[in-house]
Short mmCIF file of N, CA and C in Angstrom, two decimals:
data_model
loop_
_atom_site.label_atom_id
_atom_site.label_comp_id
_atom_site.label_asym_id
_atom_site.label_seq_id
_atom_site.Cartn_x
_atom_site.Cartn_y
_atom_site.Cartn_z
N MET A 1 0.68 -1.40 -0.08
CA MET A 1 -0.26 0.09 0.05
C MET A 1 1.29 1.37 -0.06
N PHE A 2 0.55 2.19 -0.29
CA PHE A 2 1.15 3.40 -0.26
C PHE A 2 0.13 4.60 -0.75
N GLY A 3 0.62 6.27 0.00
CA GLY A 3 -0.36 7.17 -0.31
C GLY A 3 0.63 7.96 0.40
N PHE A 4 -0.18 8.87 0.32
CA PHE A 4 0.84 10.49 1.09
C PHE A 4 0.05 11.08 2.12
N GLU A 5 0.65 11.65 3.26
CA GLU A 5 -0.39 12.30 4.14
C GLU A 5 0.49 13.65 4.45
N THR A 6 -0.19 14.12 5.23
CA THR A 6 -0.34 15.90 5.28
C THR A 6 -0.38 16.03 6.96
N ASP A 7 0.53 16.59 7.58
CA ASP A 7 0.01 17.34 9.18
C ASP A 7 0.33 18.80 9.37
N LEU A 8 0.15 19.20 10.34
CA LEU A 8 0.54 20.56 11.16
C LEU A 8 0.21 20.40 12.36
N GLN A 9 1.58 20.37 13.49
CA GLN A 9 1.95 20.67 14.75
C GLN A 9 1.69 21.46 15.53
N ALA A 10 0.96 21.64 16.40
CA ALA A 10 1.85 22.28 17.65
C ALA A 10 2.09 22.13 18.62
N THR A 11 3.44 22.50 18.87
CA THR A 11 4.70 22.08 19.62
C THR A 11 4.75 22.99 20.86
N ASN A 12 5.61 22.53 22.20
CA ASN A 12 6.14 23.44 22.77
C ASN A 12 7.45 22.58 23.02
N LEU A 13 8.63 23.04 22.40
CA LEU A 13 9.76 22.25 22.34
C LEU A 13 10.56 23.63 22.88
N HIS A 14 10.94 23.30 24.12
CA HIS A 14 11.89 24.60 24.52
C HIS A 14 13.28 24.06 24.81
N SER A 15 14.46 24.33 24.94
CA SER A 15 15.63 23.77 25.32
C SER A 15 16.45 24.81 26.26
N VAL A 16 16.24 24.91 27.19
CA VAL A 16 17.56 26.17 27.93
C VAL A 16 18.99 25.85 28.34
N MET A 17 19.52 26.69 28.26
CA MET A 17 20.66 26.44 28.85
C MET A 17 21.42 27.26 29.76
N ASN A 18 21.57 27.41 30.60
CA ASN A 18 22.40 27.91 32.29
C ASN A 18 23.47 28.16 32.29
N ASP A 19 24.53 29.41 32.34
CA ASP A 19 25.50 29.38 33.12
C ASP A 19 25.56 30.34 33.95
N HIS A 20 26.21 30.14 35.04
CA HIS A 20 27.50 31.04 35.80
C HIS A 20 28.20 30.97 35.62
N LEU A 21 29.68 32.07 34.95
CA LEU A 21 30.64 31.64 34.62
C LEU A 21 31.35 32.19 35.60
N MET A 22 32.30 31.49 36.55
CA MET A 22 33.09 32.07 37.67
C MET A 22 34.88 32.22 37.10
N PHE A 23 35.23 33.35 37.49
CA PHE A 23 36.72 33.40 37.58
C PHE A 23 37.52 33.53 38.62
N ALA A 24 38.56 33.63 38.63
CA ALA A 24 39.76 34.12 39.66
C ALA A 24 40.57 35.30 38.97
N PRO A 25 39.85 36.70 39.35
CA PRO A 25 40.05 37.45 38.34
C PRO A 25 41.39 38.69 39.11
N PRO A 26 41.85 39.32 38.32
CA PRO A 26 43.04 40.18 38.55
C PRO A 26 42.33 41.14 39.12
N SER A 27 42.42 42.32 39.42
CA SER A 27 42.28 43.25 39.58
C SER A 27 41.04 43.93 38.57
N GLY A 28 39.94 44.64 38.59
CA GLY A 28 39.31 45.05 38.39
C GLY A 28 38.10 44.04 37.34
N ILE A 29 38.51 42.60 37.37
CA ILE A 29 37.78 41.82 36.27
C ILE A 29 36.49 41.62 37.15
N PRO A 30 35.32 41.19 36.86
CA PRO A 30 34.30 41.20 37.34
C PRO A 30 34.59 39.64 38.00
N PRO A 31 33.70 39.52 39.23
CA PRO A 31 34.14 38.18 39.76
C PRO A 31 33.59 36.86 39.27
N SER A 32 32.26 37.16 38.29
CA SER A 32 31.10 35.91 37.67
C SER A 32 30.21 37.02 36.85
N SER A 33 30.28 36.10 36.17
CA SER A 33 29.66 36.16 35.05
C SER A 33 27.82 35.39 34.86
N PHE A 34 26.93 35.82 33.98
CA PHE A 34 25.57 35.37 33.93
C PHE A 34 25.46 34.63 32.19
N ALA A 35 24.80 33.74 31.86
CA ALA A 35 24.48 33.44 30.60
C ALA A 35 23.54 32.20 30.02
N GLN A 36 22.26 32.78 29.61
CA GLN A 36 21.69 32.42 29.26
C GLN A 36 21.12 31.64 27.34
N SER A 37 20.88 30.58 27.12
CA SER A 37 20.52 30.49 25.68
C SER A 37 19.74 29.76 25.73
N SER A 38 18.50 29.43 24.61
CA SER A 38 17.53 28.79 24.42
C SER A 38 17.11 28.40 23.13
N ALA A 39 16.68 27.28 22.90
CA ALA A 39 15.93 27.29 21.51
C ALA A 39 14.87 26.69 21.85
N SER A 40 13.55 26.76 20.72
CA SER A 40 12.50 27.05 20.71
C SER A 40 11.72 26.53 19.17
N ILE A 41 11.13 25.73 18.88
CA ILE A 41 10.36 25.15 18.39
C ILE A 41 8.48 25.51 18.68
N ASP A 42 8.02 26.39 18.14
CA ASP A 42 6.69 26.40 18.45
C ASP A 42 5.59 25.71 17.36
N TRP A 43 5.71 25.08 16.47
CA TRP A 43 4.75 24.77 15.40
C TRP A 43 5.47 24.07 14.28
N TYR A 44 5.36 23.17 13.85
CA TYR A 44 6.32 22.39 12.98
C TYR A 44 4.94 21.40 12.06
N GLY A 45 5.31 21.54 10.99
CA GLY A 45 4.34 20.37 9.14
C GLY A 45 5.05 19.48 8.81
N THR A 46 4.45 18.80 8.51
CA THR A 46 5.48 17.45 7.25
C THR A 46 4.64 17.61 6.29
N LEU A 47 5.18 17.16 4.62
CA LEU A 47 4.29 16.52 4.12
C LEU A 47 5.44 15.27 3.53
N ARG A 48 4.66 13.77 3.56
CA ARG A 48 4.98 12.81 3.44
C ARG A 48 4.81 11.66 2.62
N GLY A 49 5.43 10.74 1.84
CA GLY A 49 4.86 9.65 1.64
C GLY A 49 4.71 8.53 2.29
N ARG A 50 3.92 8.05 2.02
CA ARG A 50 3.68 6.32 3.04
C ARG A 50 3.64 5.19 2.42
N ILE A 51 4.78 3.96 2.85
CA ILE A 51 4.46 2.83 2.36
C ILE A 51 4.55 1.81 3.32
N GLY A 52 3.36 0.75 2.84
CA GLY A 52 3.16 0.07 3.99
C GLY A 52 2.69 -1.31 3.46
N TRP A 53 2.12 -2.15 4.55
CA TRP A 53 1.39 -3.60 4.02
C TRP A 53 0.54 -3.94 5.34
N SER A 54 -0.35 -4.35 4.72
CA SER A 54 -2.21 -4.51 5.54
C SER A 54 -1.98 -5.99 5.95
N MET A 55 -2.05 -6.26 7.17
CA MET A 55 -2.57 -7.58 7.39
C MET A 55 -3.49 -7.87 8.50
N GLY A 56 -4.94 -8.10 7.75
CA GLY A 56 -6.32 -8.02 8.21
C GLY A 56 -6.18 -6.34 8.39
N GLN A 57 -6.48 -6.13 10.11
CA GLN A 57 -7.00 -4.55 10.32
C GLN A 57 -5.35 -4.19 10.65
N TRP A 58 -4.81 -4.66 10.77
CA TRP A 58 -3.61 -3.84 11.19
C TRP A 58 -2.95 -3.09 9.94
N LEU A 59 -1.98 -1.76 9.76
CA LEU A 59 -1.36 -1.61 8.77
C LEU A 59 0.02 -1.16 9.18
N PHE A 60 1.12 -1.41 9.14
CA PHE A 60 2.47 -0.97 9.20
C PHE A 60 2.95 -0.55 7.70
N TYR A 61 3.36 0.69 8.23
CA TYR A 61 4.42 1.43 7.16
C TYR A 61 5.73 2.47 7.47
N GLY A 62 6.49 2.66 7.02
CA GLY A 62 7.36 3.50 6.69
C GLY A 62 6.74 5.36 6.39
N THR A 63 7.85 5.83 6.38
CA THR A 63 7.09 7.45 5.91
C THR A 63 8.17 8.27 5.64
N GLY A 64 8.01 9.22 4.85
CA GLY A 64 9.50 10.14 5.34
C GLY A 64 8.74 11.68 3.77
N GLY A 65 10.19 12.26 4.20
CA GLY A 65 9.12 13.53 3.24
C GLY A 65 9.72 14.89 3.91
N LEU A 66 8.61 15.96 3.37
CA LEU A 66 9.71 17.32 3.77
C LEU A 66 9.09 17.48 4.93
N ALA A 67 9.92 18.56 6.05
CA ALA A 67 9.48 18.52 7.04
C ALA A 67 9.45 20.55 7.29
N TYR A 68 8.41 21.34 7.59
CA TYR A 68 9.49 22.68 7.87
C TYR A 68 8.55 23.02 9.46
N GLY A 69 9.25 24.47 9.47
CA GLY A 69 8.65 25.27 10.78
C GLY A 69 8.92 25.84 11.06
N GLU A 70 8.81 26.75 12.24
CA GLU A 70 9.99 27.90 12.99
C GLU A 70 10.18 27.77 14.20
N VAL A 71 11.39 27.60 13.95
CA VAL A 71 12.71 27.81 14.94
C VAL A 71 13.22 29.20 15.87
N GLY A 72 13.35 28.84 16.79
CA GLY A 72 13.63 30.45 17.64
C GLY A 72 14.82 30.16 18.44
N LEU A 73 15.47 31.03 18.58
CA LEU A 73 17.11 30.93 19.22
C LEU A 73 17.03 32.48 20.18
N SER A 74 17.39 31.86 21.40
CA SER A 74 17.83 33.52 22.45
C SER A 74 18.73 33.14 23.48
N SER A 75 19.30 34.47 23.59
CA SER A 75 20.64 34.36 24.47
C SER A 75 20.69 35.86 25.29
N ILE A 76 21.77 35.36 26.75
CA ILE A 76 21.59 36.78 26.94
C ILE A 76 23.33 36.20 27.60
N PHE A 77 24.08 37.03 27.49
CA PHE A 77 25.14 36.73 28.49
C PHE A 77 25.55 38.50 28.82
N ARG A 78 26.24 38.17 30.03
CA ARG A 78 26.37 39.47 31.18
C ARG A 78 27.79 39.23 31.74
N ALA A 79 28.19 40.21 31.86
CA ALA A 79 29.86 40.25 32.29
C ALA A 79 29.32 41.56 33.50
N ASP A 80 29.63 41.41 34.60
CA ASP A 80 29.65 42.97 35.23
C ASP A 80 28.55 43.60 34.95
N VAL A 81 28.49 44.83 34.53
CA VAL A 81 27.54 45.21 34.20
C VAL A 81 27.06 45.93 32.82
N THR A 82 28.22 45.14 32.52
CA THR A 82 27.91 44.68 30.78
C THR A 82 27.05 43.48 30.52
N GLN A 83 26.35 43.76 29.60
CA GLN A 83 25.35 42.99 28.72
C GLN A 83 25.14 43.10 27.48
N THR A 84 24.87 41.90 26.49
CA THR A 84 24.41 41.33 25.05
C THR A 84 23.40 40.34 25.36
N GLN A 85 22.55 40.33 24.13
CA GLN A 85 21.37 39.72 24.12
C GLN A 85 20.82 39.52 22.58
N LEU A 86 20.52 38.97 22.33
CA LEU A 86 19.77 38.41 21.09
C LEU A 86 18.81 37.68 20.96
N GLN A 87 17.92 37.88 19.75
CA GLN A 87 16.99 37.10 19.77
C GLN A 87 16.50 36.57 17.92
N THR A 88 16.13 35.55 17.89
CA THR A 88 15.83 35.80 16.39
C THR A 88 14.85 34.48 15.90
N THR A 89 14.29 34.62 14.94
CA THR A 89 13.55 33.10 14.32
C THR A 89 13.36 32.96 13.28
N SER A 90 13.61 31.36 12.40
CA SER A 90 13.89 31.81 11.39
C SER A 90 12.59 30.48 10.38
N ARG A 91 11.92 30.55 9.82
CA ARG A 91 11.35 29.26 8.96
C ARG A 91 12.48 28.40 8.52
N ARG A 92 12.41 27.58 8.58
CA ARG A 92 13.10 26.56 8.20
C ARG A 92 12.37 25.26 7.66
N ALA A 93 12.88 24.77 6.68
CA ALA A 93 12.76 23.56 6.00
C ALA A 93 13.83 22.22 6.09
N GLY A 94 13.31 21.34 6.29
CA GLY A 94 14.32 20.09 6.44
C GLY A 94 13.56 18.68 5.75
N TYR A 95 13.77 17.39 7.01
CA TYR A 95 13.60 16.60 6.66
C TYR A 95 12.56 15.52 7.49
N VAL A 96 12.00 14.30 7.31
CA VAL A 96 11.24 13.70 7.95
C VAL A 96 11.33 12.21 7.48
N VAL A 97 11.58 11.33 8.61
CA VAL A 97 11.44 9.98 8.43
C VAL A 97 10.68 9.59 9.65
N GLY A 98 9.94 8.10 9.40
CA GLY A 98 9.21 7.85 10.34
C GLY A 98 9.00 6.21 10.00
N VAL A 99 8.23 5.64 11.35
CA VAL A 99 6.96 4.65 11.04
C VAL A 99 6.17 4.73 11.81
N GLY A 100 5.18 3.87 11.89
CA GLY A 100 4.23 3.58 12.13
C GLY A 100 3.07 2.50 12.08
N MET A 101 2.02 2.23 13.28
CA MET A 101 0.73 1.36 12.71
C MET A 101 -0.17 1.99 13.04
N ASP A 102 -1.30 1.32 11.89
CA ASP A 102 -2.84 1.88 12.41
C ASP A 102 -3.76 0.57 12.64
N TYR A 103 -4.59 -0.02 13.68
CA TYR A 103 -5.34 -0.35 13.81
C TYR A 103 -6.57 -0.27 13.28
N LEU A 104 -7.33 -0.83 12.77
CA LEU A 104 -9.02 -0.68 12.25
C LEU A 104 -9.78 -1.08 13.29
N LEU A 105 -10.72 -0.55 13.98
CA LEU A 105 -11.55 -0.15 15.23
C LEU A 105 -12.87 -0.79 14.47
N ARG A 106 -13.22 -0.15 13.32
CA ARG A 106 -14.45 0.16 12.51
C ARG A 106 -14.08 0.26 11.04
N PRO A 107 -14.96 0.16 9.80
CA PRO A 107 -14.67 0.35 9.08
C PRO A 107 -14.42 1.58 8.58
N ASN A 108 -15.00 2.72 9.04
CA ASN A 108 -14.19 3.52 8.88
C ASN A 108 -13.38 4.62 10.07
N PHE A 109 -12.65 3.89 11.15
CA PHE A 109 -12.16 4.61 12.26
C PHE A 109 -11.11 3.83 12.85
N SER A 110 -9.51 4.51 13.05
CA SER A 110 -9.22 3.27 13.34
C SER A 110 -8.14 4.17 14.26
N LEU A 111 -6.71 3.75 14.79
CA LEU A 111 -6.46 3.89 16.01
C LEU A 111 -4.42 4.10 15.72
N GLY A 112 -3.96 4.79 15.92
CA GLY A 112 -2.37 4.60 15.22
C GLY A 112 -1.49 4.90 16.62
N LEU A 113 0.04 4.26 16.23
CA LEU A 113 1.33 4.82 17.19
C LEU A 113 2.11 5.45 15.91
N SER A 114 2.64 6.45 16.06
CA SER A 114 3.73 6.44 14.75
C SER A 114 5.15 6.72 15.69
N TYR A 115 7.01 7.24 15.17
CA TYR A 115 7.52 7.91 15.53
C TYR A 115 8.13 8.08 14.27
N GLN A 116 8.85 9.73 14.19
CA GLN A 116 9.11 10.45 13.70
C GLN A 116 10.42 11.16 14.05
N PHE A 117 11.49 11.28 13.27
CA PHE A 117 12.78 11.87 13.35
C PHE A 117 12.65 13.17 12.28
N VAL A 118 12.52 14.06 12.62
CA VAL A 118 12.64 15.54 12.27
C VAL A 118 13.86 16.55 12.22
N ASP A 119 14.30 16.90 10.87
CA ASP A 119 15.43 17.65 11.36
C ASP A 119 15.24 19.10 10.21
N LEU A 120 14.98 20.13 11.07
CA LEU A 120 14.81 21.42 10.18
C LEU A 120 15.80 22.10 10.29
N GLY A 121 17.49 21.71 10.19
CA GLY A 121 18.70 22.10 9.56
C GLY A 121 19.26 22.75 10.92
N ARG A 122 20.04 23.53 11.12
CA ARG A 122 20.68 24.73 12.33
C ARG A 122 20.40 25.99 11.79
N ILE A 123 20.57 26.64 12.63
CA ILE A 123 20.28 27.84 13.17
C ILE A 123 21.69 28.65 14.00
N SER A 124 21.86 29.78 13.65
CA SER A 124 22.80 30.48 14.21
C SER A 124 23.27 31.87 14.87
N ALA A 125 23.51 32.88 15.71
CA ALA A 125 23.25 34.10 15.51
C ALA A 125 24.49 34.58 17.20
N THR A 126 24.96 35.62 16.64
CA THR A 126 26.05 36.65 17.36
C THR A 126 25.83 37.29 17.82
N SER A 127 26.09 38.62 19.01
CA SER A 127 26.11 39.57 19.33
C SER A 127 27.06 39.79 20.33
N ASN A 128 27.63 41.42 20.20
CA ASN A 128 28.85 41.68 21.42
C ASN A 128 28.48 42.80 21.76
N LEU A 129 29.08 43.52 22.43
CA LEU A 129 29.02 44.70 23.60
C LEU A 129 30.32 45.28 23.91
N ALA A 130 30.85 46.63 23.12
CA ALA A 130 31.72 47.11 24.45
C ALA A 130 30.94 48.27 25.11
N ASN A 131 31.95 47.76 26.36
CA ASN A 131 31.47 48.67 27.93
C ASN A 131 32.77 50.11 27.76
N GLY A 132 32.36 50.89 26.91
CA GLY A 132 33.28 52.12 27.69
C GLY A 132 34.73 51.56 26.74
N ALA A 133 35.69 51.72 27.08
CA ALA A 133 37.28 51.19 26.32
C ALA A 133 37.53 50.10 27.00
N ASP A 134 36.82 49.39 28.30
CA ASP A 134 38.05 48.52 29.10
C ASP A 134 37.06 47.27 28.78
N LEU A 135 35.91 46.75 28.71
CA LEU A 135 35.35 45.36 28.69
C LEU A 135 34.36 45.54 27.52
N PHE A 136 34.81 44.36 26.62
CA PHE A 136 34.33 43.33 25.76
C PHE A 136 33.29 42.17 25.61
N VAL A 137 32.37 41.98 25.83
CA VAL A 137 31.57 40.89 25.52
C VAL A 137 30.48 40.47 24.44
N ASN A 138 30.97 39.00 24.41
CA ASN A 138 30.85 38.36 22.80
C ASN A 138 29.85 37.28 23.05
N GLN A 139 28.82 37.13 22.17
CA GLN A 139 28.29 35.52 22.41
C GLN A 139 28.23 34.88 20.98
N ALA A 140 28.28 33.59 20.31
CA ALA A 140 28.38 32.97 19.52
C ALA A 140 27.12 31.71 19.75
N VAL A 141 25.81 31.54 19.56
CA VAL A 141 25.08 30.63 20.23
C VAL A 141 24.43 30.28 18.60
N SER A 142 24.49 28.70 18.78
CA SER A 142 23.28 27.86 17.67
C SER A 142 22.65 26.47 17.67
N ALA A 143 21.88 26.01 17.31
CA ALA A 143 20.71 25.02 17.95
C ALA A 143 20.99 24.01 16.40
N HIS A 144 20.53 23.34 16.92
CA HIS A 144 20.10 22.06 15.61
C HIS A 144 19.11 21.71 16.27
N ALA A 145 18.05 22.03 15.29
CA ALA A 145 16.72 21.99 15.41
C ALA A 145 16.34 20.48 14.78
N GLN A 146 16.68 19.48 15.80
CA GLN A 146 16.46 17.83 14.96
C GLN A 146 16.06 17.06 16.20
N PHE A 147 14.53 17.02 16.38
CA PHE A 147 13.94 16.31 17.71
C PHE A 147 13.47 14.76 16.92
N GLN A 148 13.04 14.35 17.68
CA GLN A 148 12.09 13.14 17.53
C GLN A 148 10.50 12.93 18.51
N THR A 149 9.92 12.49 17.99
CA THR A 149 7.82 12.61 18.09
C THR A 149 7.86 10.70 18.40
N VAL A 150 7.00 10.83 19.54
CA VAL A 150 6.03 9.86 19.22
C VAL A 150 4.59 10.09 19.94
N MET A 151 3.60 10.05 18.93
CA MET A 151 2.44 10.17 18.56
C MET A 151 1.29 9.53 18.78
N ALA A 152 0.28 8.91 19.50
CA ALA A 152 -0.94 7.83 18.75
C ALA A 152 -2.12 9.37 18.07
N SER A 153 -3.12 8.65 17.21
CA SER A 153 -3.78 9.00 16.52
C SER A 153 -5.13 8.30 16.22
N LEU A 154 -6.36 9.20 15.95
CA LEU A 154 -7.55 8.56 15.68
C LEU A 154 -7.84 9.28 14.52
N SER A 155 -8.13 8.38 13.18
CA SER A 155 -8.29 8.72 11.96
C SER A 155 -10.21 8.48 11.70
N TRP A 156 -10.89 9.44 10.84
CA TRP A 156 -11.59 8.87 10.34
C TRP A 156 -11.58 8.72 8.87
N HIS A 157 -11.49 7.33 7.65
CA HIS A 157 -11.81 6.99 6.95
C HIS A 157 -12.79 7.35 5.63
N PHE A 158 -12.16 7.54 4.61
CA PHE A 158 -13.58 8.13 3.55
C PHE A 158 -13.24 7.12 2.75
N ALA A 159 -14.01 6.11 2.47
CA ALA A 159 -13.14 5.19 1.74
C ALA A 159 -14.55 5.13 0.69
N PRO A 160 -13.79 5.13 -1.22
CA PRO A 160 -14.41 5.64 -1.88
C PRO A 160 -15.68 4.14 -2.36
N MET A 161 -15.61 3.33 -2.38
CA MET A 161 -16.73 1.94 -1.87
C MET A 161 -16.13 0.89 -1.17
N PRO A 162 -17.18 0.33 -0.16
CA PRO A 162 -16.88 -0.68 0.26
C PRO A 162 -15.68 -1.94 -0.33
N SER A 163 -16.03 -2.42 -1.56
CA SER A 163 -14.98 -3.49 -2.24
C SER A 163 -13.72 -2.83 -2.09
N ALA A 164 -13.21 -1.67 -2.22
CA ALA A 164 -12.03 -0.92 -2.70
C ALA A 164 -11.29 -1.58 -1.21
N GLY A 165 -11.96 -1.86 -0.26
CA GLY A 165 -10.67 -2.55 0.98
C GLY A 165 -10.75 -1.35 1.85
N PRO A 166 -10.64 -1.52 3.28
CA PRO A 166 -10.72 -0.97 4.27
C PRO A 166 -9.59 -0.29 4.43
N TRP A 167 -8.31 -0.01 3.67
CA TRP A 167 -7.12 1.19 3.98
C TRP A 167 -7.14 1.94 2.54
N ALA A 168 -7.89 1.68 1.86
CA ALA A 168 -8.45 2.78 0.63
C ALA A 168 -9.01 3.80 0.85
N GLY A 169 -8.87 5.22 -0.15
CA GLY A 169 -9.33 6.61 0.62
C GLY A 169 -8.93 7.39 0.84
N GLY A 170 -9.61 8.18 1.69
CA GLY A 170 -8.38 9.54 2.30
C GLY A 170 -9.30 9.01 3.71
N TYR A 171 -9.05 9.81 4.47
CA TYR A 171 -9.09 10.07 5.82
C TYR A 171 -8.71 11.50 6.35
N ALA A 172 -9.20 11.86 7.55
CA ALA A 172 -8.81 13.04 8.44
C ALA A 172 -8.67 12.27 10.18
N GLY A 173 -7.91 13.32 10.76
CA GLY A 173 -8.30 12.99 12.05
C GLY A 173 -6.98 13.48 13.10
N ALA A 174 -6.53 13.24 13.89
CA ALA A 174 -6.13 14.45 15.03
C ALA A 174 -4.53 13.47 15.84
N ASN A 175 -3.87 13.47 15.68
CA ASN A 175 -2.74 13.40 16.91
C ASN A 175 -2.03 13.71 17.91
N VAL A 176 -2.06 13.36 18.86
CA VAL A 176 -1.24 13.93 20.36
C VAL A 176 -0.52 12.96 20.54
N GLY A 177 0.61 14.08 21.32
CA GLY A 177 2.44 13.06 21.82
C GLY A 177 2.82 13.98 22.23
N GLY A 178 4.27 13.30 22.29
CA GLY A 178 5.72 14.19 22.93
C GLY A 178 7.13 13.75 21.68
N ALA A 179 7.27 14.97 22.29
CA ALA A 179 8.04 15.41 21.73
C ALA A 179 9.57 15.58 22.56
N TRP A 180 11.19 15.52 21.92
CA TRP A 180 11.94 15.59 22.47
C TRP A 180 13.79 15.80 21.72
N GLY A 181 14.50 16.78 22.36
CA GLY A 181 15.51 16.75 21.30
C GLY A 181 15.62 18.93 21.12
N ASN A 182 16.21 19.05 20.29
CA ASN A 182 16.19 20.72 19.79
C ASN A 182 16.99 21.33 20.87
N ASP A 183 18.68 20.66 20.80
CA ASP A 183 19.40 21.60 22.01
C ASP A 183 20.02 22.63 20.98
N ALA A 184 20.58 23.40 22.39
CA ALA A 184 21.35 24.60 22.09
C ALA A 184 22.61 24.46 22.45
N ASN A 185 23.34 25.09 21.71
CA ASN A 185 24.81 25.69 22.28
C ASN A 185 25.04 26.68 22.19
N ALA A 186 26.29 26.92 22.82
CA ALA A 186 26.87 28.32 22.99
C ALA A 186 28.36 28.31 23.37
N ALA A 187 29.15 29.72 23.02
CA ALA A 187 30.16 30.46 23.45
C ALA A 187 30.37 31.63 23.92
N TYR A 188 30.57 31.67 24.99
CA TYR A 188 30.51 33.27 25.38
C TYR A 188 31.90 33.33 25.82
N LYS A 189 32.39 34.82 25.77
CA LYS A 189 33.66 35.50 25.68
C LYS A 189 33.57 36.78 26.09
N SER A 190 34.27 36.94 27.20
CA SER A 190 34.49 38.51 27.91
C SER A 190 35.96 39.08 27.82
N GLN A 191 36.14 40.15 27.89
CA GLN A 191 38.28 40.29 27.57
C GLN A 191 37.99 42.16 28.18
N PHE A 192 38.73 42.05 28.65
CA PHE A 192 38.92 43.67 29.44
C PHE A 192 40.55 44.13 28.60
N ALA A 193 40.26 45.41 28.25
CA ALA A 193 41.33 45.78 27.48
C ALA A 193 42.56 45.87 28.75
N PRO A 194 44.03 45.88 28.08
CA PRO A 194 44.78 46.02 29.07
C PRO A 194 45.11 47.46 29.71
#
């Protein structure tokens, strides 16, 4: 069996990295600094092909195709009273692959369980600030918008006619599940003029 599928998901996939940077300073250098970076994905969608096989009321399949979504990145770095921050969002496109299975409860109603690996690529940004002539702070932040999902689904089938088979035709449904991944990375630097 083969077909095509599209979906749009709302998600709250955020990763946060906090650091308290401590120094053993010479005279005049601040003893501590603070840094926080976060990466977020609030929505994404896919347009995928499906190929699989059915065994009675069960359908097992593999899937893959285009993934797209909005990736956010924000960071703040403070050394003494000097602070630099950044915030950016970008609509990204990448790929999705996965596997799943559906179980036909009634002639036009099925339950499903699926796993997907989604990669929307990398996003990065930098910012810096000089405090007068003595202190310079800089940050370079990136995130790989790569995550995994496990979802349960309910689907209503619109078979063209009963003789076409239980998995023929179109369907509409809803998914619910969880996701993990989307890690942020950052490099921070503060420098005092001699």
